[in-house]
mmCIF file of C-alpha atoms in Angstrom:
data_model
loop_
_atom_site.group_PDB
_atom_site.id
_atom_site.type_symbol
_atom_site.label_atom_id
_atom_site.label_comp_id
_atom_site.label_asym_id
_atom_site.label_seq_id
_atom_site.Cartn_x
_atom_site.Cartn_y
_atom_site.Cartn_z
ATOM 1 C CA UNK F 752 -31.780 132.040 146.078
ATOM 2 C CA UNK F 753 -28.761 133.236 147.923
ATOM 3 C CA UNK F 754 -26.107 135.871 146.534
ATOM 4 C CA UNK F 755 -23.983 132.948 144.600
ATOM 5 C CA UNK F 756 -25.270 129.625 142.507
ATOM 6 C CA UNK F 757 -22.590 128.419 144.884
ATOM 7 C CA UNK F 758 -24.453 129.616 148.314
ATOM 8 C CA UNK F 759 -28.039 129.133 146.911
ATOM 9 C CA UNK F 760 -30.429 126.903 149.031
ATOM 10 C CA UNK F 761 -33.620 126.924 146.707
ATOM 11 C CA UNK F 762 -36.374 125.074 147.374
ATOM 12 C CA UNK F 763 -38.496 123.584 144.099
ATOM 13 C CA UNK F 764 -42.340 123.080 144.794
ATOM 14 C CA UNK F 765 -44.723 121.127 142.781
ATOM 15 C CA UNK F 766 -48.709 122.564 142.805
ATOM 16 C CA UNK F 767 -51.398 120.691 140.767
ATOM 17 C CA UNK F 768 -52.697 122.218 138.294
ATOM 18 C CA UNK F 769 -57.182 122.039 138.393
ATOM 19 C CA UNK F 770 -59.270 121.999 135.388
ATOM 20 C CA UNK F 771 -61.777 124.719 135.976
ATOM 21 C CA UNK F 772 -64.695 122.819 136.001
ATOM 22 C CA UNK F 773 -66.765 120.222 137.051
ATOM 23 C CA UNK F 774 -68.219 116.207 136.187
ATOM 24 C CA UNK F 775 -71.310 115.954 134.436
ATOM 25 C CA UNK F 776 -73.092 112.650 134.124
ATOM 26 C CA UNK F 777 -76.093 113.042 131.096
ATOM 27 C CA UNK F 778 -78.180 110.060 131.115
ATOM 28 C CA UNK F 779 -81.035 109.083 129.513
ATOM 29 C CA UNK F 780 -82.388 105.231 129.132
ATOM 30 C CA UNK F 781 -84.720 103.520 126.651
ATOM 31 C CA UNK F 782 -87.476 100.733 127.000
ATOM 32 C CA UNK F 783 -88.206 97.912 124.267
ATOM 33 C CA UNK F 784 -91.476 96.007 124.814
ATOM 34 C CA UNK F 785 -90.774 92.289 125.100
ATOM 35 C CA UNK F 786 -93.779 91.443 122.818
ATOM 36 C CA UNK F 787 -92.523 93.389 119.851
ATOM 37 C CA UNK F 788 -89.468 91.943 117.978
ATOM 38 C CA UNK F 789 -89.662 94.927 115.423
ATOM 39 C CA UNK F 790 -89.472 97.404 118.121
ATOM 40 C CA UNK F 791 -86.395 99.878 118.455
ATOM 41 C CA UNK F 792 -85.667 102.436 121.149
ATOM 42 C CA UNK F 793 -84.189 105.937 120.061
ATOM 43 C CA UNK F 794 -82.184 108.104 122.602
ATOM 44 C CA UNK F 795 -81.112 111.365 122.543
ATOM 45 C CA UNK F 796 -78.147 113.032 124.437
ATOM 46 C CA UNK F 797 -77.145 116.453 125.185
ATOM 47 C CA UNK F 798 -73.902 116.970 125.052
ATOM 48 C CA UNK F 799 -72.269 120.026 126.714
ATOM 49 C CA UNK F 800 -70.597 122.458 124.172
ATOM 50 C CA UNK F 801 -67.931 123.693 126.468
ATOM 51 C CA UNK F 802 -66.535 120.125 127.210
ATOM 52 C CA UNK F 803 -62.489 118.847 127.407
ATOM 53 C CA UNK F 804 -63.252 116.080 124.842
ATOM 54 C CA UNK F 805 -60.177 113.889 126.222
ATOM 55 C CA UNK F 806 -61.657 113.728 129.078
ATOM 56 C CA UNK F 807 -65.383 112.973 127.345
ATOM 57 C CA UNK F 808 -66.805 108.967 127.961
ATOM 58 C CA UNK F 809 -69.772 107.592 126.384
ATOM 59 C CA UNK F 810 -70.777 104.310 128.266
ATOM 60 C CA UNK F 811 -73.846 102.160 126.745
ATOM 61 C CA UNK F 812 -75.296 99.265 129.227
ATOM 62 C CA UNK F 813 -77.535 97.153 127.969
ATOM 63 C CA UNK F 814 -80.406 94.746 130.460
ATOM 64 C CA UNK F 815 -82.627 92.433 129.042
ATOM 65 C CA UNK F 816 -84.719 93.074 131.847
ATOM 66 C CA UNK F 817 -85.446 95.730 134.347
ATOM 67 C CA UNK F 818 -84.062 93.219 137.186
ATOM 68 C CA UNK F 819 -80.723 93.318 135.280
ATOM 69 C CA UNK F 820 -80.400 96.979 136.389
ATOM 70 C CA UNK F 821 -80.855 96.065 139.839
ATOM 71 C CA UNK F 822 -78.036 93.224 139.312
ATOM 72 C CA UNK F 823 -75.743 95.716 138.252
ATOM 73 C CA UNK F 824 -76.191 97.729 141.482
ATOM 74 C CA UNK F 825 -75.855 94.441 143.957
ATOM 75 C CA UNK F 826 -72.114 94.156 144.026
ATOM 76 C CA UNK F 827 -72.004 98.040 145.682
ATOM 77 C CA UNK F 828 -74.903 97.161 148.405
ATOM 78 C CA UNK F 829 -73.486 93.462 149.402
ATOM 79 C CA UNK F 830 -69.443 94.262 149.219
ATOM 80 C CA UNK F 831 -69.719 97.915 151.093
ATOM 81 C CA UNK F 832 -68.145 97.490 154.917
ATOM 82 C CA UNK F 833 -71.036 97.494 156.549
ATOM 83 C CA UNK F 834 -71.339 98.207 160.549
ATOM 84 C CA UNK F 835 -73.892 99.752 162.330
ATOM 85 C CA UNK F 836 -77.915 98.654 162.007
ATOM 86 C CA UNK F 837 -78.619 101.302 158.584
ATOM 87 C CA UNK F 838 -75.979 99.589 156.383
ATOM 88 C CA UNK F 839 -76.616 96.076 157.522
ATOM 89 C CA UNK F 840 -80.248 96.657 156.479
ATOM 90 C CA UNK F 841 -78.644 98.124 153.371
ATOM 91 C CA UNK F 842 -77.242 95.206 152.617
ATOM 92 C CA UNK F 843 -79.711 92.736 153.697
ATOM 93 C CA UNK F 844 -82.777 94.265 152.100
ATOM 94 C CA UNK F 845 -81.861 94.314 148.536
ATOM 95 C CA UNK F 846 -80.550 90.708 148.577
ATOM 96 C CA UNK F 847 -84.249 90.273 149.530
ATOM 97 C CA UNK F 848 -85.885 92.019 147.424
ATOM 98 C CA UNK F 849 -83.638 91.308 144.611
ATOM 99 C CA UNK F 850 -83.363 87.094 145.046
ATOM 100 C CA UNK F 851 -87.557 87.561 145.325
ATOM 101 C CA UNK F 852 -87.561 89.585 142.093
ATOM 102 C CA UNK F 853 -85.163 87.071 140.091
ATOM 103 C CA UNK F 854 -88.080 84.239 141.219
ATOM 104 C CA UNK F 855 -90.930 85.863 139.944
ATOM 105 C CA UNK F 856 -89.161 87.152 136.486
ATOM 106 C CA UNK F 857 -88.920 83.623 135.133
ATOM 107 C CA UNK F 858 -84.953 84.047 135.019
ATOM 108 C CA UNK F 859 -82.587 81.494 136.705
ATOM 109 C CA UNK F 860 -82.146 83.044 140.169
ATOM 110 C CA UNK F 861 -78.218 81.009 140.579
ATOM 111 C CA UNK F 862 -77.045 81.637 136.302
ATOM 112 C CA UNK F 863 -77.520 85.703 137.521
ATOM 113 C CA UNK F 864 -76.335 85.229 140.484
ATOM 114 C CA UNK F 865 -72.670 83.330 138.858
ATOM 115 C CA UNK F 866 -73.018 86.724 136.114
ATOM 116 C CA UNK F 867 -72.758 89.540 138.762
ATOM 117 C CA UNK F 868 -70.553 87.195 141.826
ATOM 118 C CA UNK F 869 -68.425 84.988 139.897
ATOM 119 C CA UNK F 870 -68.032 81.814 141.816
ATOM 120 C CA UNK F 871 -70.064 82.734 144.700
ATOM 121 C CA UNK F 872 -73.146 83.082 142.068
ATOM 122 C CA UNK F 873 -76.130 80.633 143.529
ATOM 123 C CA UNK F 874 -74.949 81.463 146.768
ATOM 124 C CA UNK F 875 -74.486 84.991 147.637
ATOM 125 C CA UNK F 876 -77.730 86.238 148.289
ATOM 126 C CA UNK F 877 -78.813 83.363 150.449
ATOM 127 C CA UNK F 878 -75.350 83.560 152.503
ATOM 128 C CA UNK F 879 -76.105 87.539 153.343
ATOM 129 C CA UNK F 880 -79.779 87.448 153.584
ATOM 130 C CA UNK F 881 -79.285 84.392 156.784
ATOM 131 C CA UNK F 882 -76.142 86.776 158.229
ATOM 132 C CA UNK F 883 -78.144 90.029 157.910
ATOM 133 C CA UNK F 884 -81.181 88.174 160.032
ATOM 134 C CA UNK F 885 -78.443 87.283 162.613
ATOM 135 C CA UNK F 886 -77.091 90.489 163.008
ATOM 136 C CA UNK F 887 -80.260 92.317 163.394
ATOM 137 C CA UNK F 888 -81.506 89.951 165.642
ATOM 138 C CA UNK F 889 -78.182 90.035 168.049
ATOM 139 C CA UNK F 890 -78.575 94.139 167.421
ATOM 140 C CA UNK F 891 -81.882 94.363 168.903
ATOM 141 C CA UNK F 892 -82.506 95.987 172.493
ATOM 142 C CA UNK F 893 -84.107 93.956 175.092
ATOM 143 C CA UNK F 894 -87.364 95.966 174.348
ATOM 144 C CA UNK F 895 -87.475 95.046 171.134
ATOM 145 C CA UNK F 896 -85.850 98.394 170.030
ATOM 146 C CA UNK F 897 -82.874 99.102 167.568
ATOM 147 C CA UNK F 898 -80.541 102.167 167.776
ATOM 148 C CA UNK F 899 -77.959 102.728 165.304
ATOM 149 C CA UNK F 900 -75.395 100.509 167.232
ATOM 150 C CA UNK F 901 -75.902 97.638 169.111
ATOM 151 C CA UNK F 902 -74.703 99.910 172.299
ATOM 152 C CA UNK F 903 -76.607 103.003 171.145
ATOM 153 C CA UNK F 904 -79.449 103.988 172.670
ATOM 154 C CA UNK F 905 -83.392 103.103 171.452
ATOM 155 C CA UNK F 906 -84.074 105.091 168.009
ATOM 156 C CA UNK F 907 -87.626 105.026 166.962
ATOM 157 C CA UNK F 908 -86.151 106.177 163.367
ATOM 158 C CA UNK F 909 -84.259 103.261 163.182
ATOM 159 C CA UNK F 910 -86.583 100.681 164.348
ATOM 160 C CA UNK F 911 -88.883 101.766 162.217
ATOM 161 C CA UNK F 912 -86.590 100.977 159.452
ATOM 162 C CA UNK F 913 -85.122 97.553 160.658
ATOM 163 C CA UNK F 914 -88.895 96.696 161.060
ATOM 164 C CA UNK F 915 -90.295 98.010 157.221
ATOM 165 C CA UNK F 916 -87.182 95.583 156.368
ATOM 166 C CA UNK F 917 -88.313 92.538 158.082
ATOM 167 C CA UNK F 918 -91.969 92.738 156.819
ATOM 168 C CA UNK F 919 -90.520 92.883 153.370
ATOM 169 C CA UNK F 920 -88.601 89.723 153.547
ATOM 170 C CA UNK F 921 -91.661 88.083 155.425
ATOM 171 C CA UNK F 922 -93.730 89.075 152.535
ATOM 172 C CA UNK F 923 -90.713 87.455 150.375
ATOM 173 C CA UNK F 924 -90.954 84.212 152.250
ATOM 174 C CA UNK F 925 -87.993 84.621 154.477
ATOM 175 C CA UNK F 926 -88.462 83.045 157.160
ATOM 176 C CA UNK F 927 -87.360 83.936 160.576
ATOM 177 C CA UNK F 928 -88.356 84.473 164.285
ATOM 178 C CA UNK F 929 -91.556 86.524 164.121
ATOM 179 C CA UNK F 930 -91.114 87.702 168.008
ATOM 180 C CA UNK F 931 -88.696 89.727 167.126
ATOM 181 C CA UNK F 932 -90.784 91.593 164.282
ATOM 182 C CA UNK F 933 -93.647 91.720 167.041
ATOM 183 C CA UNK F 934 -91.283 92.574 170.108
ATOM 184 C CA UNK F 935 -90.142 95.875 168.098
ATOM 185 C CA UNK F 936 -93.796 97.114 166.477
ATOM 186 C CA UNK F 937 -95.460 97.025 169.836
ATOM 187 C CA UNK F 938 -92.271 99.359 171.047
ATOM 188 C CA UNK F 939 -92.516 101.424 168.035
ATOM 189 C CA UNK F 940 -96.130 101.319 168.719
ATOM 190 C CA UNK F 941 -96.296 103.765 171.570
ATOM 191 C CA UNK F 942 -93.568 105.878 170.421
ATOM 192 C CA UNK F 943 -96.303 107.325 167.747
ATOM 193 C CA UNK F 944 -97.652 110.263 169.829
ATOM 194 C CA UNK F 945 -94.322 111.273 170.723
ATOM 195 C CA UNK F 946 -93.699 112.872 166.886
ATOM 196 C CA UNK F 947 -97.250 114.308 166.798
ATOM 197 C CA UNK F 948 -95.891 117.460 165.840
ATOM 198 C CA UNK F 949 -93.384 116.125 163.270
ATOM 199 C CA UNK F 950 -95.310 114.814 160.293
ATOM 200 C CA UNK F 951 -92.040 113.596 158.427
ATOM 201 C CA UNK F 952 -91.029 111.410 161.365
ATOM 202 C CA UNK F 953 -94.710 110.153 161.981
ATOM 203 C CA UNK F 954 -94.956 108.801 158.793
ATOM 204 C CA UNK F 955 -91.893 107.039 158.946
ATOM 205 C CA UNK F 956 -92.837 105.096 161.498
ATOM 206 C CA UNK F 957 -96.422 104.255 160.881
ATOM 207 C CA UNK F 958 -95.292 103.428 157.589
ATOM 208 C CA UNK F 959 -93.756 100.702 159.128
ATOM 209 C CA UNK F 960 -96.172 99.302 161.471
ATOM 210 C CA UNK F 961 -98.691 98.856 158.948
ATOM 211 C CA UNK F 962 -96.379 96.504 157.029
ATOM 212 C CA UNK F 963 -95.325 95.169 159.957
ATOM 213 C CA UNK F 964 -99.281 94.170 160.303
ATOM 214 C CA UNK F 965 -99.726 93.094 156.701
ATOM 215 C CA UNK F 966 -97.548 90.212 157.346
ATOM 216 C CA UNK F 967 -98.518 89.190 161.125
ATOM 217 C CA UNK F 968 -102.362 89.930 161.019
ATOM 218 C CA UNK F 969 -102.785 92.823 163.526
ATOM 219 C CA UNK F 970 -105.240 95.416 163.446
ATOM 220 C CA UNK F 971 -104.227 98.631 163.312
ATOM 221 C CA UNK F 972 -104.241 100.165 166.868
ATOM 222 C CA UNK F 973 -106.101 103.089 168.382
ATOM 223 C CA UNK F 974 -102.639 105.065 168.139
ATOM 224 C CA UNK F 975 -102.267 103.794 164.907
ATOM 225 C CA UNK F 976 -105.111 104.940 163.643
ATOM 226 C CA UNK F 977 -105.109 108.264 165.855
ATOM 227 C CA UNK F 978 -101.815 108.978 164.158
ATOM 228 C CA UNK F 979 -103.464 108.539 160.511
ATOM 229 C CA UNK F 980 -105.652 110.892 161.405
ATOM 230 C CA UNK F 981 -103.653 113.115 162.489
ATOM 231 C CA UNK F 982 -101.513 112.876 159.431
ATOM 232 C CA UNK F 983 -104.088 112.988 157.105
ATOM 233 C CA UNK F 984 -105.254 115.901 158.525
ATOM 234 C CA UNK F 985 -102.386 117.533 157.709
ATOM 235 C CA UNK F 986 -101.872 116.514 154.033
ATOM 236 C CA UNK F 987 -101.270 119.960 152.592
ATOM 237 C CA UNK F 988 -98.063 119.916 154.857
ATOM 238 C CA UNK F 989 -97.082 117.247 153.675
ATOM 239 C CA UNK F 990 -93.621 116.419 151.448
ATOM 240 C CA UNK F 991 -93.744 114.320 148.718
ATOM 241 C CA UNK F 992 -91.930 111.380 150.712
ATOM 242 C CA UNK F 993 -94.390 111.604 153.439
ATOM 243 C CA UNK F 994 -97.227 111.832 151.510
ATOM 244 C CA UNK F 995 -95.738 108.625 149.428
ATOM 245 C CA UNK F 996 -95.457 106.818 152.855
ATOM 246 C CA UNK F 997 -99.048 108.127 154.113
ATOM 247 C CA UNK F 998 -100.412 106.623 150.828
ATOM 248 C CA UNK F 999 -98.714 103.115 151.188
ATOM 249 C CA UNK F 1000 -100.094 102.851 154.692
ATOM 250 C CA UNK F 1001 -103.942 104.294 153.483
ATOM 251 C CA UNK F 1002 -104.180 101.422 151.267
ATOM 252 C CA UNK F 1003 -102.353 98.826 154.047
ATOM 253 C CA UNK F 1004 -105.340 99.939 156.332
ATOM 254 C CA UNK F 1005 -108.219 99.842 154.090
ATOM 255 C CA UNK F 1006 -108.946 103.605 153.513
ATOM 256 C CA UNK F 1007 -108.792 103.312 149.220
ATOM 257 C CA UNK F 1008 -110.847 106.594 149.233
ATOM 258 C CA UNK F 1009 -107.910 108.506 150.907
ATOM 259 C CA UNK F 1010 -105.512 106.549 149.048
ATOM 260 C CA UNK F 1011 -106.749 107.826 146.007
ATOM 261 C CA UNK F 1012 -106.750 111.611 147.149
ATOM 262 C CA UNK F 1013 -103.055 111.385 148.615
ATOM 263 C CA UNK F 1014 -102.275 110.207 145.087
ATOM 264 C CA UNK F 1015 -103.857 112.573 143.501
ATOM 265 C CA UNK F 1016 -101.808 115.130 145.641
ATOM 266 C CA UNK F 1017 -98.660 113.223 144.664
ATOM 267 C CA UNK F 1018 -99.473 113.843 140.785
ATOM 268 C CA UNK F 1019 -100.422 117.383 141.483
ATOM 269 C CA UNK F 1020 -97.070 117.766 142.920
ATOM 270 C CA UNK F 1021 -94.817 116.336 140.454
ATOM 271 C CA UNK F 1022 -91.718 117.197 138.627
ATOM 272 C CA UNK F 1023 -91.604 116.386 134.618
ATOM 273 C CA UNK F 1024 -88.903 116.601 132.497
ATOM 274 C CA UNK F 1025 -87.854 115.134 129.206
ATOM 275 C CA UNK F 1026 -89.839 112.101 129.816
ATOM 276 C CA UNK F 1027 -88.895 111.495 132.917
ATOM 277 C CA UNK F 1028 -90.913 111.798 136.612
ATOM 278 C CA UNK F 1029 -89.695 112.721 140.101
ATOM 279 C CA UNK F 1030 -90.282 114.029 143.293
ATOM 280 C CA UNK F 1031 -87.910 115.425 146.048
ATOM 281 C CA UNK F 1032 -84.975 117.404 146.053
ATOM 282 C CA UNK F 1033 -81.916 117.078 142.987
ATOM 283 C CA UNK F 1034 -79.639 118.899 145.046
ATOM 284 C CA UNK F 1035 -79.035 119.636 148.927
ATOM 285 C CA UNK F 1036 -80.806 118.373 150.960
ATOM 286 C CA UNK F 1037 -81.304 119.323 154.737
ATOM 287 C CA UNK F 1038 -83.573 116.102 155.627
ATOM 288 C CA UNK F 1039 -83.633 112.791 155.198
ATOM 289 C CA UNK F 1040 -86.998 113.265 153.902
ATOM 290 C CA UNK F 1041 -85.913 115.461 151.089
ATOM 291 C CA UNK F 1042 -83.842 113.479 148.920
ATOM 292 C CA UNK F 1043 -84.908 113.118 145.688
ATOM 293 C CA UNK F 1044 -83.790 109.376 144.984
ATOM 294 C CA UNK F 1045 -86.090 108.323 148.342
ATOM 295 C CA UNK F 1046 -89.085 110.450 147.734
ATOM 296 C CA UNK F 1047 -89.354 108.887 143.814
ATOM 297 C CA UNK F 1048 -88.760 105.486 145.129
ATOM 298 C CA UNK F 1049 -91.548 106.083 147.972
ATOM 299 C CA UNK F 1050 -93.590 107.500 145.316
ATOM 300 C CA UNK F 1051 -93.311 104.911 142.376
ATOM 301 C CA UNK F 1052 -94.358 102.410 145.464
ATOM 302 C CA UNK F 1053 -97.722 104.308 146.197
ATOM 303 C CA UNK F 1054 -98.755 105.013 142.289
ATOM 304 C CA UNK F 1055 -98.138 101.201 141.625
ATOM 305 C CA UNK F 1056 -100.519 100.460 145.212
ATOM 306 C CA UNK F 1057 -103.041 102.674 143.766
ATOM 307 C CA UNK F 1058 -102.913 101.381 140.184
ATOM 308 C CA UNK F 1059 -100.046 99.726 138.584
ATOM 309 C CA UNK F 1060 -101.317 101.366 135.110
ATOM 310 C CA UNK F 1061 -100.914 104.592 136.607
ATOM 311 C CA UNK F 1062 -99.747 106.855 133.939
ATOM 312 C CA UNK F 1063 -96.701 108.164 136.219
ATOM 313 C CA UNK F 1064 -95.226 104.834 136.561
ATOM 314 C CA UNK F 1065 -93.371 104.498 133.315
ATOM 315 C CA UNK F 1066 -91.456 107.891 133.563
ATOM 316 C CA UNK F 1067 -91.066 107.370 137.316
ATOM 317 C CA UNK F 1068 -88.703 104.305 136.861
ATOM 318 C CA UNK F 1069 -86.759 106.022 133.566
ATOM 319 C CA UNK F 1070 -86.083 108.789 136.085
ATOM 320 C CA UNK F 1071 -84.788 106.011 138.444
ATOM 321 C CA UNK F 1072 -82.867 104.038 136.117
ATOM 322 C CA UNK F 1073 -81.642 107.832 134.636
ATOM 323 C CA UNK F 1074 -80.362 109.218 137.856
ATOM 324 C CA UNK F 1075 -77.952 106.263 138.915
ATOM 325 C CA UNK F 1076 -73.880 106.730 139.185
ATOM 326 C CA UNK F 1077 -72.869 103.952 137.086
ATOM 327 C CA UNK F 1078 -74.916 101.226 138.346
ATOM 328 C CA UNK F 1079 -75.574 102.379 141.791
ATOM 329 C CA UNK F 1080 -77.279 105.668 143.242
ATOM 330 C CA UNK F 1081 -75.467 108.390 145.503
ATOM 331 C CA UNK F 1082 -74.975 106.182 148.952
ATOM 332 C CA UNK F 1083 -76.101 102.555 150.127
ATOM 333 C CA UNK F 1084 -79.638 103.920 151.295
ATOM 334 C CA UNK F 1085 -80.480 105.473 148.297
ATOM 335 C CA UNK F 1086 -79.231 102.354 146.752
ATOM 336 C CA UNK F 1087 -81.257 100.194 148.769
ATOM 337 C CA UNK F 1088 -84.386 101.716 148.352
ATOM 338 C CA UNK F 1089 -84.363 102.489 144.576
ATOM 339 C CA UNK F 1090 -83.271 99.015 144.260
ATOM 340 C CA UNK F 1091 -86.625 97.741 146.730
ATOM 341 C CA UNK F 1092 -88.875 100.426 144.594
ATOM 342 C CA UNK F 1093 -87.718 98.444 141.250
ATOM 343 C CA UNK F 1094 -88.235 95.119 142.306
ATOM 344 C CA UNK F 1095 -92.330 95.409 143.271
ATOM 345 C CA UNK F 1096 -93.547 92.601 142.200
ATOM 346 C CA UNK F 1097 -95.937 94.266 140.052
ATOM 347 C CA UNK F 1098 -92.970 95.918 138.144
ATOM 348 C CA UNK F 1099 -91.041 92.987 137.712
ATOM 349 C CA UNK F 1100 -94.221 91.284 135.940
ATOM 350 C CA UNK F 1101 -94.743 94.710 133.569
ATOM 351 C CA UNK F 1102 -91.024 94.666 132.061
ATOM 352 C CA UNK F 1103 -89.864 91.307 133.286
#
């Protein structure tokens, strides 16, 4: 302010103003058994004592099935802008996965469909499962590679995902040009000695080549089986994801009696709280392979390959359902893959 009100030349700022604290999502879910009309779920939540209670929300959702909780998280996987080769398979695997689920539930795959869409129910999941097969197929290399762009260079990562993908919907009776599927697993193939030394990545990718086999009738290859070997070798080094993967493909090649010990490592190595079961990071994470949502999903996967009675499995998908933001998970991978892990087939026949 100058020497007069006359003179003065003040400036007025505005500065927000920041509650000192921080969001805090408590969830907790409940299961009714379909067979028992008497039956009634109790759920108990902890509510923080230093809360603003304007600012409190209590939000109740209610499926009549556990493929209603993957309907609610569609919408976020099939409307996100997708681009490069991750988020297209992000998009295109759950519609999958999800239209395959609706089948085998009993429901009526279009009436859920016209719930979650709206006027584009019945259609929806068809519409991107046919685009998503045309855009991986125009993103493939020449080699039968993928990178992350159509222009990026070859990514054994990424293959490996686009090809896990495509054996999924094969197994799901999508139908589709099965040279491409074979083009990219004999690539992949050879890229297997090249992450010797990195377990995480090795797993990854022979993950997918032995579901890539389960659908087109190949024999697991010398480096195939070299690499599972090598891998499990090298259990004790092993993450929960990768051991989770390194299960899935023990029982894809025939070896039940490692199977069973990799899942008995997986149980050893579990994290249990308040009814709940999980694996994996809750926090930061510094690799893909770390990530809490993933390693569960992986891991729900390889109890229910072992035995679908497993004693795990029941807490493993409340922690699932638990650990969602609203209706999705924490990004469209995540998403995806929870959503893939809930729709087994053998889950969708336990709670429908």
């Amino acid at each position: 302010k100058a020497l007069t009100d006359e003179e003065s030349d003040a400036l007025e700022r505005g500065f927000p103003v920041l509650v000192h604290g921080m969001h805090k999502q408590v969830a907790t879910t409940g299961f009714l058994k379909p067979d028992d009309e008497t039956a009634t779920a109790e759920v108990t939540l902890v509510v923080p004592e230093k809360r603003r209670p304007e600012l409190t929300q209590l939000e109740v959702r209610f499926a009549p099935s556990l493929v209603g909780s993957m309907l609610d998280a569609l919408p976020y996987c099939l409307d996100y802008p997708y681009g490069c080769t991750e988020q297209t398979m992000s998009r295109f695997l759950p519609a999958v996965l999800v239209r395959r689920a609706l089948a085998r539930s009993g429901a009526d795959p279009e009436a859920m469909e016209s719930r979650i869409f709206g006027n584009e129910g019945g259609r929806k999941l068809d519409d991107v499962t046919r685009k998503g097969i045309r855009r991986l197929a125009d993103m493939q290399h020449g080699n039968g590679s993928w990178g992350w762009w159509k222009e990026s260079s070859d990514d054994p990562f990424m293959t490996a995902y686009v090809i896990w993908g495509l054996a999924e919907a094969a197994d799901a009776g999508i139908r589709f040009d099965d040279s491409m599927l074979k083009r990219a697993a004999a690539w992949l193939d050879t890229r297997l000695v090249e992450s010797e030394e990195r377990p995480d990545d090795q797993a990854w990718l022979l993950h997918a080549l032995a579901a890539a086999n389960a659908v087109t009738g190949e024999k697991a290859s010398r480096l195939q089986k070299d690499a599972f070997a090598n891998l499990f070798q090298r259990r004790e080094r092993l993450n929960a994801y990768t051991r989770a993967l390194l299960t899935l493909t023990a029982f894809r090649f025939g070896e039940t009696g490692k199977g069973q010990v990799l899942v008995r490592n997986l149980s050893n190595g579990v994290i249990r709280n308040d009814g709940t079961a999980h694996w994996g990071n809750d926090g930061i994470r510094y690799r893909w392979s770390n990530g809490g949502v993933e390693a569960t999903a992986f891991a729900l996967r390889a109890l229910l390959a072992a035995d679908p009675e497993h004693e795990l499995v029941d807490p493993t998908v409340r922690w699932l359902v638990n650990n969602r933001r609203g209706a999705r998970w924490s990004n469209t991978r995540d998403t995806a893959i929870a959503v893939m892990a809930i729709a087994s087939p053998r889950l969708v026949e336990r709670f429908g």
